[in-house]
Every structure is written in C-alpha cells, then in structure tokens.
mmCIF file of C-alpha atoms in Angstrom:
data_model
loop_
_atom_site.group_PDB
_atom_site.id
_atom_site.type_symbol
_atom_site.label_atom_id
_atom_site.label_comp_id
_atom_site.label_asym_id
_atom_site.label_seq_id
_atom_site.Cartn_x
_atom_site.Cartn_y
_atom_site.Cartn_z
ATOM 1 C CA UNK X 29 88.557 -4.827 46.959
ATOM 2 C CA UNK X 30 89.244 -3.527 43.489
ATOM 3 C CA UNK X 31 91.053 -0.507 44.937
ATOM 4 C CA UNK X 32 93.259 -2.741 47.073
ATOM 5 C CA UNK X 33 94.357 -4.736 44.031
ATOM 6 C CA UNK X 34 94.967 -1.556 42.055
ATOM 7 C CA UNK X 35 97.039 -0.062 44.862
ATOM 8 C CA UNK X 36 99.049 -3.293 45.119
ATOM 9 C CA UNK X 37 99.837 -3.179 41.410
ATOM 10 C CA UNK X 38 100.790 0.505 41.583
ATOM 11 C CA UNK X 39 103.228 -0.262 44.400
ATOM 12 C CA UNK X 40 104.631 -3.174 42.414
ATOM 13 C CA UNK X 41 105.278 -0.770 39.520
ATOM 14 C CA UNK X 42 106.822 1.728 41.973
ATOM 15 C CA UNK X 43 104.105 4.302 41.254
ATOM 16 C CA UNK X 44 103.921 5.274 44.920
ATOM 17 C CA UNK X 45 102.507 8.741 44.335
ATOM 18 C CA UNK X 46 99.630 7.381 42.264
ATOM 19 C CA UNK X 47 98.972 4.689 44.854
ATOM 20 C CA UNK X 48 98.761 7.307 47.584
ATOM 21 C CA UNK X 49 96.393 9.425 45.494
ATOM 22 C CA UNK X 50 94.102 6.461 44.807
ATOM 23 C CA UNK X 51 93.965 5.682 48.532
ATOM 24 C CA UNK X 52 93.067 9.285 49.338
ATOM 25 C CA UNK X 53 90.350 9.414 46.677
ATOM 26 C CA UNK X 54 88.866 6.182 47.961
ATOM 27 C CA UNK X 55 88.262 7.778 51.371
ATOM 28 C CA UNK X 56 87.336 11.294 50.254
ATOM 29 C CA UNK X 57 83.692 11.823 49.428
ATOM 30 C CA UNK X 58 84.305 15.249 47.854
ATOM 31 C CA UNK X 59 86.050 13.786 44.791
ATOM 32 C CA UNK X 60 83.042 11.646 43.839
ATOM 33 C CA UNK X 61 81.494 14.613 42.078
ATOM 34 C CA UNK X 62 84.553 15.091 39.869
ATOM 35 C CA UNK X 63 84.800 13.716 36.362
ATOM 36 C CA UNK X 64 87.063 10.789 35.499
ATOM 37 C CA UNK X 65 89.462 13.154 33.722
ATOM 38 C CA UNK X 66 89.704 15.406 36.787
ATOM 39 C CA UNK X 67 90.277 12.528 39.185
ATOM 40 C CA UNK X 68 92.826 10.900 36.892
ATOM 41 C CA UNK X 69 94.591 14.239 36.515
ATOM 42 C CA UNK X 70 94.862 14.494 40.309
ATOM 43 C CA UNK X 71 96.381 11.001 40.459
ATOM 44 C CA UNK X 72 98.968 11.874 37.791
ATOM 45 C CA UNK X 73 99.792 15.182 39.515
ATOM 46 C CA UNK X 74 100.393 13.340 42.773
ATOM 47 C CA UNK X 75 102.799 10.931 41.084
ATOM 48 C CA UNK X 76 104.651 13.813 39.433
ATOM 49 C CA UNK X 77 104.974 15.685 42.744
ATOM 50 C CA UNK X 78 106.132 12.519 44.505
ATOM 51 C CA UNK X 79 108.887 11.978 41.939
ATOM 52 C CA UNK X 80 109.966 15.626 42.026
ATOM 53 C CA UNK X 81 110.211 15.594 45.825
ATOM 54 C CA UNK X 82 112.072 12.284 45.826
ATOM 55 C CA UNK X 83 114.590 13.588 43.287
ATOM 56 C CA UNK X 84 115.063 16.816 45.245
ATOM 57 C CA UNK X 85 115.722 14.869 48.446
ATOM 58 C CA UNK X 86 118.270 12.711 46.611
ATOM 59 C CA UNK X 87 120.036 15.728 45.108
ATOM 60 C CA UNK X 88 120.181 17.562 48.452
ATOM 61 C CA UNK X 89 121.570 14.489 50.216
ATOM 62 C CA UNK X 90 124.205 13.927 47.517
ATOM 63 C CA UNK X 91 125.285 17.592 47.628
ATOM 64 C CA UNK X 92 126.473 17.278 51.265
ATOM 65 C CA UNK X 93 125.971 20.966 51.992
ATOM 66 C CA UNK X 94 127.698 22.418 55.028
ATOM 67 C CA UNK X 95 124.563 24.538 55.561
ATOM 68 C CA UNK X 96 121.774 22.132 54.526
ATOM 69 C CA UNK X 97 118.917 24.466 55.490
ATOM 70 C CA UNK X 98 120.221 27.504 53.568
ATOM 71 C CA UNK X 99 117.800 28.784 50.931
ATOM 72 C CA UNK X 100 117.582 31.908 48.786
ATOM 73 C CA UNK X 101 114.308 33.014 50.411
ATOM 74 C CA UNK X 102 116.181 33.618 53.683
ATOM 75 C CA UNK X 103 119.005 35.787 52.298
ATOM 76 C CA UNK X 104 119.602 38.903 54.394
ATOM 77 C CA UNK X 105 119.836 42.051 52.242
ATOM 78 C CA UNK X 106 121.086 44.554 54.833
ATOM 79 C CA UNK X 107 122.486 47.694 53.180
ATOM 80 C CA UNK X 108 125.855 47.149 54.866
ATOM 81 C CA UNK X 109 126.337 43.910 52.914
ATOM 82 C CA UNK X 110 126.397 45.642 49.535
ATOM 83 C CA UNK X 111 124.258 42.998 47.816
ATOM 84 C CA UNK X 112 122.588 44.016 44.558
ATOM 85 C CA UNK X 113 119.109 42.442 44.818
ATOM 86 C CA UNK X 114 118.439 42.363 41.082
ATOM 87 C CA UNK X 115 121.825 40.837 40.330
ATOM 88 C CA UNK X 116 121.422 38.137 42.949
ATOM 89 C CA UNK X 117 117.860 37.502 41.815
ATOM 90 C CA UNK X 118 119.149 36.773 38.321
ATOM 91 C CA UNK X 119 121.622 34.268 39.786
ATOM 92 C CA UNK X 120 118.799 32.391 41.534
ATOM 93 C CA UNK X 121 117.415 31.407 38.102
ATOM 94 C CA UNK X 122 120.619 29.318 37.729
ATOM 95 C CA UNK X 123 121.157 30.171 34.052
ATOM 96 C CA UNK X 124 124.832 30.723 34.876
ATOM 97 C CA UNK X 125 125.026 27.035 35.823
ATOM 98 C CA UNK X 126 123.278 25.971 32.625
ATOM 99 C CA UNK X 127 125.880 28.017 30.726
ATOM 100 C CA UNK X 128 128.812 26.513 32.636
ATOM 101 C CA UNK X 129 129.834 29.858 34.168
ATOM 102 C CA UNK X 130 131.535 30.310 37.546
ATOM 103 C CA UNK X 131 130.533 32.317 40.618
ATOM 104 C CA UNK X 132 133.086 33.747 43.050
ATOM 105 C CA UNK X 133 132.098 34.816 46.588
ATOM 106 C CA UNK X 134 134.574 36.830 48.670
ATOM 107 C CA UNK X 135 134.263 38.482 52.088
ATOM 108 C CA UNK X 136 135.525 38.487 55.646
ATOM 109 C CA UNK X 137 135.076 35.588 58.048
ATOM 110 C CA UNK X 138 131.442 35.244 59.034
ATOM 111 C CA UNK X 139 130.100 37.348 56.171
ATOM 112 C CA UNK X 140 127.896 34.497 54.981
ATOM 113 C CA UNK X 141 129.844 33.263 51.951
ATOM 114 C CA UNK X 142 129.406 29.579 52.719
ATOM 115 C CA UNK X 143 125.742 30.024 53.629
ATOM 116 C CA UNK X 144 125.020 31.927 50.407
ATOM 117 C CA UNK X 145 126.893 29.348 48.361
ATOM 118 C CA UNK X 146 124.796 26.580 49.912
ATOM 119 C CA UNK X 147 121.607 28.604 49.332
ATOM 120 C CA UNK X 148 122.373 28.877 45.614
ATOM 121 C CA UNK X 149 123.325 25.210 45.564
ATOM 122 C CA UNK X 150 119.975 24.389 47.163
ATOM 123 C CA UNK X 151 118.269 26.457 44.471
ATOM 124 C CA UNK X 152 120.121 24.537 41.766
ATOM 125 C CA UNK X 153 118.861 21.270 43.269
ATOM 126 C CA UNK X 154 115.297 22.596 43.057
ATOM 127 C CA UNK X 155 115.833 23.029 39.334
ATOM 128 C CA UNK X 156 116.910 19.398 39.134
ATOM 129 C CA UNK X 157 120.649 20.076 38.889
ATOM 130 C CA UNK X 158 123.310 18.018 40.637
ATOM 131 C CA UNK X 159 125.565 19.783 43.154
ATOM 132 C CA UNK X 160 128.575 18.767 45.254
ATOM 133 C CA UNK X 161 129.970 20.770 48.174
ATOM 134 C CA UNK X 162 133.646 20.436 49.119
ATOM 135 C CA UNK X 163 135.880 22.358 51.516
ATOM 136 C CA UNK X 164 139.129 23.081 49.686
ATOM 137 C CA UNK X 165 141.531 22.069 52.514
ATOM 138 C CA UNK X 166 139.870 18.659 52.971
ATOM 139 C CA UNK X 167 139.486 18.142 49.241
ATOM 140 C CA UNK X 168 143.201 18.684 48.648
ATOM 141 C CA UNK X 169 144.024 16.263 51.479
ATOM 142 C CA UNK X 170 141.776 13.612 49.920
ATOM 143 C CA UNK X 171 143.292 14.131 46.484
ATOM 144 C CA UNK X 172 146.822 13.905 47.904
ATOM 145 C CA UNK X 173 145.951 10.541 49.476
ATOM 146 C CA UNK X 174 144.347 9.337 46.238
ATOM 147 C CA UNK X 175 147.710 9.535 44.464
ATOM 148 C CA UNK X 176 149.084 6.843 46.751
ATOM 149 C CA UNK X 177 146.078 4.515 46.638
ATOM 150 C CA UNK X 178 145.529 4.861 42.893
ATOM 151 C CA UNK X 179 142.083 6.492 43.035
ATOM 152 C CA UNK X 180 143.025 9.975 41.801
ATOM 153 C CA UNK X 181 141.494 9.609 38.338
ATOM 154 C CA UNK X 182 138.328 8.136 39.834
ATOM 155 C CA UNK X 183 137.955 11.053 42.256
ATOM 156 C CA UNK X 184 138.721 13.526 39.486
ATOM 157 C CA UNK X 185 135.947 12.013 37.367
ATOM 158 C CA UNK X 186 133.521 12.251 40.300
ATOM 159 C CA UNK X 187 134.357 15.935 40.772
ATOM 160 C CA UNK X 188 133.702 16.546 37.094
ATOM 161 C CA UNK X 189 130.172 15.123 37.044
ATOM 162 C CA UNK X 190 127.977 17.534 39.085
ATOM 163 C CA UNK X 191 126.392 20.486 37.312
ATOM 164 C CA UNK X 192 127.764 22.690 40.119
ATOM 165 C CA UNK X 193 130.856 22.120 42.265
ATOM 166 C CA UNK X 194 131.084 24.344 45.355
ATOM 167 C CA UNK X 195 134.663 24.833 46.607
ATOM 168 C CA UNK X 196 134.514 26.431 50.037
ATOM 169 C CA UNK X 197 137.295 28.359 51.818
ATOM 170 C CA UNK X 198 139.895 28.765 49.087
ATOM 171 C CA UNK X 199 142.980 30.334 50.658
ATOM 172 C CA UNK X 200 142.198 29.483 54.280
ATOM 173 C CA UNK X 201 145.174 27.112 54.544
ATOM 174 C CA UNK X 202 148.540 26.815 52.745
ATOM 175 C CA UNK X 203 148.646 25.018 49.424
ATOM 176 C CA UNK X 204 151.692 23.050 48.270
ATOM 177 C CA UNK X 205 152.822 22.212 44.748
ATOM 178 C CA UNK X 206 150.834 18.964 44.647
ATOM 179 C CA UNK X 207 147.716 20.705 45.905
ATOM 180 C CA UNK X 208 148.114 23.422 43.300
ATOM 181 C CA UNK X 209 148.507 20.846 40.521
ATOM 182 C CA UNK X 210 145.495 18.867 41.771
ATOM 183 C CA UNK X 211 143.364 21.996 41.979
ATOM 184 C CA UNK X 212 144.280 22.834 38.395
ATOM 185 C CA UNK X 213 143.206 19.348 37.289
ATOM 186 C CA UNK X 214 139.857 19.736 39.065
ATOM 187 C CA UNK X 215 139.233 23.138 37.474
ATOM 188 C CA UNK X 216 140.415 21.924 34.058
ATOM 189 C CA UNK X 217 138.041 18.951 34.296
ATOM 190 C CA UNK X 218 135.102 21.357 34.482
ATOM 191 C CA UNK X 219 136.299 24.378 32.483
ATOM 192 C CA UNK X 220 133.898 25.599 29.828
ATOM 193 C CA UNK X 221 131.137 23.077 30.514
ATOM 194 C CA UNK X 222 130.443 22.746 34.260
ATOM 195 C CA UNK X 223 130.183 25.521 36.863
ATOM 196 C CA UNK X 224 132.320 26.109 39.937
ATOM 197 C CA UNK X 225 131.299 28.264 42.903
ATOM 198 C CA UNK X 226 134.237 29.491 44.991
ATOM 199 C CA UNK X 227 134.121 31.084 48.444
ATOM 200 C CA UNK X 228 137.195 32.802 49.856
ATOM 201 C CA UNK X 229 138.248 35.260 52.527
ATOM 202 C CA UNK X 230 140.942 36.494 50.152
ATOM 203 C CA UNK X 231 140.072 39.241 47.652
ATOM 204 C CA UNK X 232 140.341 37.948 44.093
ATOM 205 C CA UNK X 233 143.347 40.189 43.384
ATOM 206 C CA UNK X 234 145.276 38.199 46.022
ATOM 207 C CA UNK X 235 144.465 34.768 44.649
ATOM 208 C CA UNK X 236 147.418 34.722 42.252
ATOM 209 C CA UNK X 237 149.895 35.439 45.019
ATOM 210 C CA UNK X 238 148.298 32.756 47.203
ATOM 211 C CA UNK X 239 148.367 30.139 44.455
ATOM 212 C CA UNK X 240 151.941 31.035 43.490
ATOM 213 C CA UNK X 241 153.483 31.104 46.969
ATOM 214 C CA UNK X 242 151.169 28.646 48.661
ATOM 215 C CA UNK X 243 150.223 31.266 51.233
ATOM 216 C CA UNK X 244 153.760 31.521 52.578
ATOM 217 C CA UNK X 245 155.357 34.948 52.501
ATOM 218 C CA UNK X 246 158.512 35.068 50.410
ATOM 219 C CA UNK X 247 158.129 31.521 49.135
ATOM 220 C CA UNK X 248 158.620 30.647 45.488
ATOM 221 C CA UNK X 249 156.048 28.836 43.415
ATOM 222 C CA UNK X 250 154.681 27.963 40.028
ATOM 223 C CA UNK X 251 153.202 31.127 38.546
ATOM 224 C CA UNK X 252 152.263 29.262 35.364
ATOM 225 C CA UNK X 253 149.887 26.949 37.219
ATOM 226 C CA UNK X 254 148.459 29.908 39.121
ATOM 227 C CA UNK X 255 147.851 31.702 35.821
ATOM 228 C CA UNK X 256 146.111 28.633 34.404
ATOM 229 C CA UNK X 257 143.843 28.204 37.443
ATOM 230 C CA UNK X 258 142.812 31.855 37.507
ATOM 231 C CA UNK X 259 142.272 32.004 33.754
ATOM 232 C CA UNK X 260 139.764 29.154 33.978
ATOM 233 C CA UNK X 261 138.114 30.359 37.192
ATOM 234 C CA UNK X 262 137.938 34.126 36.838
ATOM 235 C CA UNK X 263 137.495 34.711 33.108
ATOM 236 C CA UNK X 264 133.823 35.488 32.428
ATOM 237 C CA UNK X 265 132.797 34.660 35.994
ATOM 238 C CA UNK X 266 130.190 36.308 38.206
ATOM 239 C CA UNK X 267 131.686 37.962 41.301
ATOM 240 C CA UNK X 268 130.086 38.987 44.583
ATOM 241 C CA UNK X 269 131.997 40.645 47.405
ATOM 242 C CA UNK X 270 130.086 40.467 50.683
ATOM 243 C CA UNK X 271 130.815 43.539 52.770
ATOM 244 C CA UNK X 272 130.306 44.533 56.373
ATOM 245 C CA UNK X 273 131.295 42.925 59.660
ATOM 246 C CA UNK X 274 130.874 39.290 60.539
ATOM 247 C CA UNK X 275 127.207 38.303 60.826
ATOM 248 C CA UNK X 276 128.185 35.942 63.626
ATOM 249 C CA UNK X 277 129.291 38.901 65.724
ATOM 250 C CA UNK X 278 126.106 40.851 65.034
ATOM 251 C CA UNK X 279 123.964 37.820 65.851
ATOM 252 C CA UNK X 280 125.712 37.251 69.175
ATOM 253 C CA UNK X 281 125.353 40.920 70.063
ATOM 254 C CA UNK X 282 121.682 40.853 69.109
ATOM 255 C CA UNK X 283 121.030 37.777 71.205
ATOM 256 C CA UNK X 284 122.124 39.694 74.295
ATOM 257 C CA UNK X 285 119.960 42.716 73.615
ATOM 258 C CA UNK X 286 116.937 41.504 71.666
ATOM 259 C CA UNK X 287 114.531 38.607 71.709
ATOM 260 C CA UNK X 288 114.164 38.706 67.914
ATOM 261 C CA UNK X 289 117.699 39.099 66.694
ATOM 262 C CA UNK X 290 118.252 36.098 64.460
ATOM 263 C CA UNK X 291 118.965 36.970 60.828
ATOM 264 C CA UNK X 292 119.849 34.642 58.037
ATOM 265 C CA UNK X 293 123.037 35.372 56.089
#
C-alpha cells in the first residue's frame, strides 16, 4: 500500500524512471539483501537512464535524419573507400562540433555520404547535442517561399539553433541568385559558433564555380557571394572524400551472388 502511494507521487512529479525502479524492487526478492544506499542508488540510476533515453529519442526525432538507423558502429571501412580509421574515430568524439568547426563529405553518388553524415549526427545526439538534417534543394525552396509569406527570419533563426546542421546534396540541382544569397545567410548565421556538415557529389574545388554560375555552364554569377560562402564553410574545416564505386551497385551485385552481402556504408 505504501509502495502504491509512493509510486503515485513519483508519477505526479514526473519521476517515471524512479517509479519504474520502485515497482521492480517491490517484486524482486534479490534486492532485499541490499543496503538502503544500494537500493536508492539503483532507483536514481534508473531515473537518470530514463531521462537520458527520453532526451536521446527527442533529439533523434527532431533531427529528421534521412537515414535514421545510421550509426558509427556500422561504418564500412573497405580499403577502396580510402577512409582513415583514426581520423574518423576522432570525429566520432564530436569535439569538432563543440568547437563550431565544419565537416565536408564529398564522393560519387551512392558512396555513402548521406549515411555517414547521419551516422555522425546520430553520434552527436548521443552526446546530447541538437542536430537538424536538411536537403539543400528542398531547403532553398522553403527559404524562397518564406520571403513571400514573411517567415524568412523565423526560419533563419531556427536553422541557427542546432549544434549541428547537416546540409545534404549541395550541388545536385541548380542554384539561383536568391538561393545563393539565402545559403550565405544560413552559413553566416552559424559561422564561428555552430557546425555545418555538408555532403556533395562535387569535389570541393568545383564548389566555387557551382556557386558562381548556379550550375549552368557559361552563366554569370556573383563571385563575391561564392567567395563568402566558401570562406565560412571551407576555412579550417575537416574534409573527407569517399572513394570507390557506388555502394548501392556493390550491394545489388552481392545480393545476386551471396546470401550475406549487405554492408553498411
């Protein structure tokens, strides 16, 4: 009876982890031999774990990852990919995010850029950091619409809040003058304090041409804005170029010839 009242009060105070632990202890004979300090410690540990898991679930949901199940433990380190294990291992500690540094992933279609970006974003969430995933083409469309409905500054503020902003597929579609200006505002909002992770099929040395011409051969553009974007993105950033053929191709080929062919990017 006393336990029921205690559990009710714990729920009323939103101490759900402690309530669950008390219920378990009430029905587990093995804990009766433990001291009060040991049993109370178990109750507190359960509450702490409950809160950590709840926060992680909230952060993962808010991030809106394109690859929600991607995690650093599943990264494929095939020699053909050219991934430096020690360098990537250092990135999984997320100190680059704490320092407000950027990370740039490049590689061919299907090389696992998006998956790896989501895996590192997942890792950041485990450390209690906020993350937001956005595909560049859709983001620029949303920002263009926000100019007409008066929500641009609100969206810009939202993009500036997360500890890590993942911008996926830079360069996959043409960018016009408004898109270029909006992208600069997004990058400027975060420069020097909050991290950006970029994925792109284009090698970094082609980003300036893309941003200047909008991806249209022979077209003019604003080189000054391109310079400003690259200065804030590339300067002092971490860079990883994923090599080799598309992992999607290798997976499909493996599925035809092997029962155990699935490999994580």
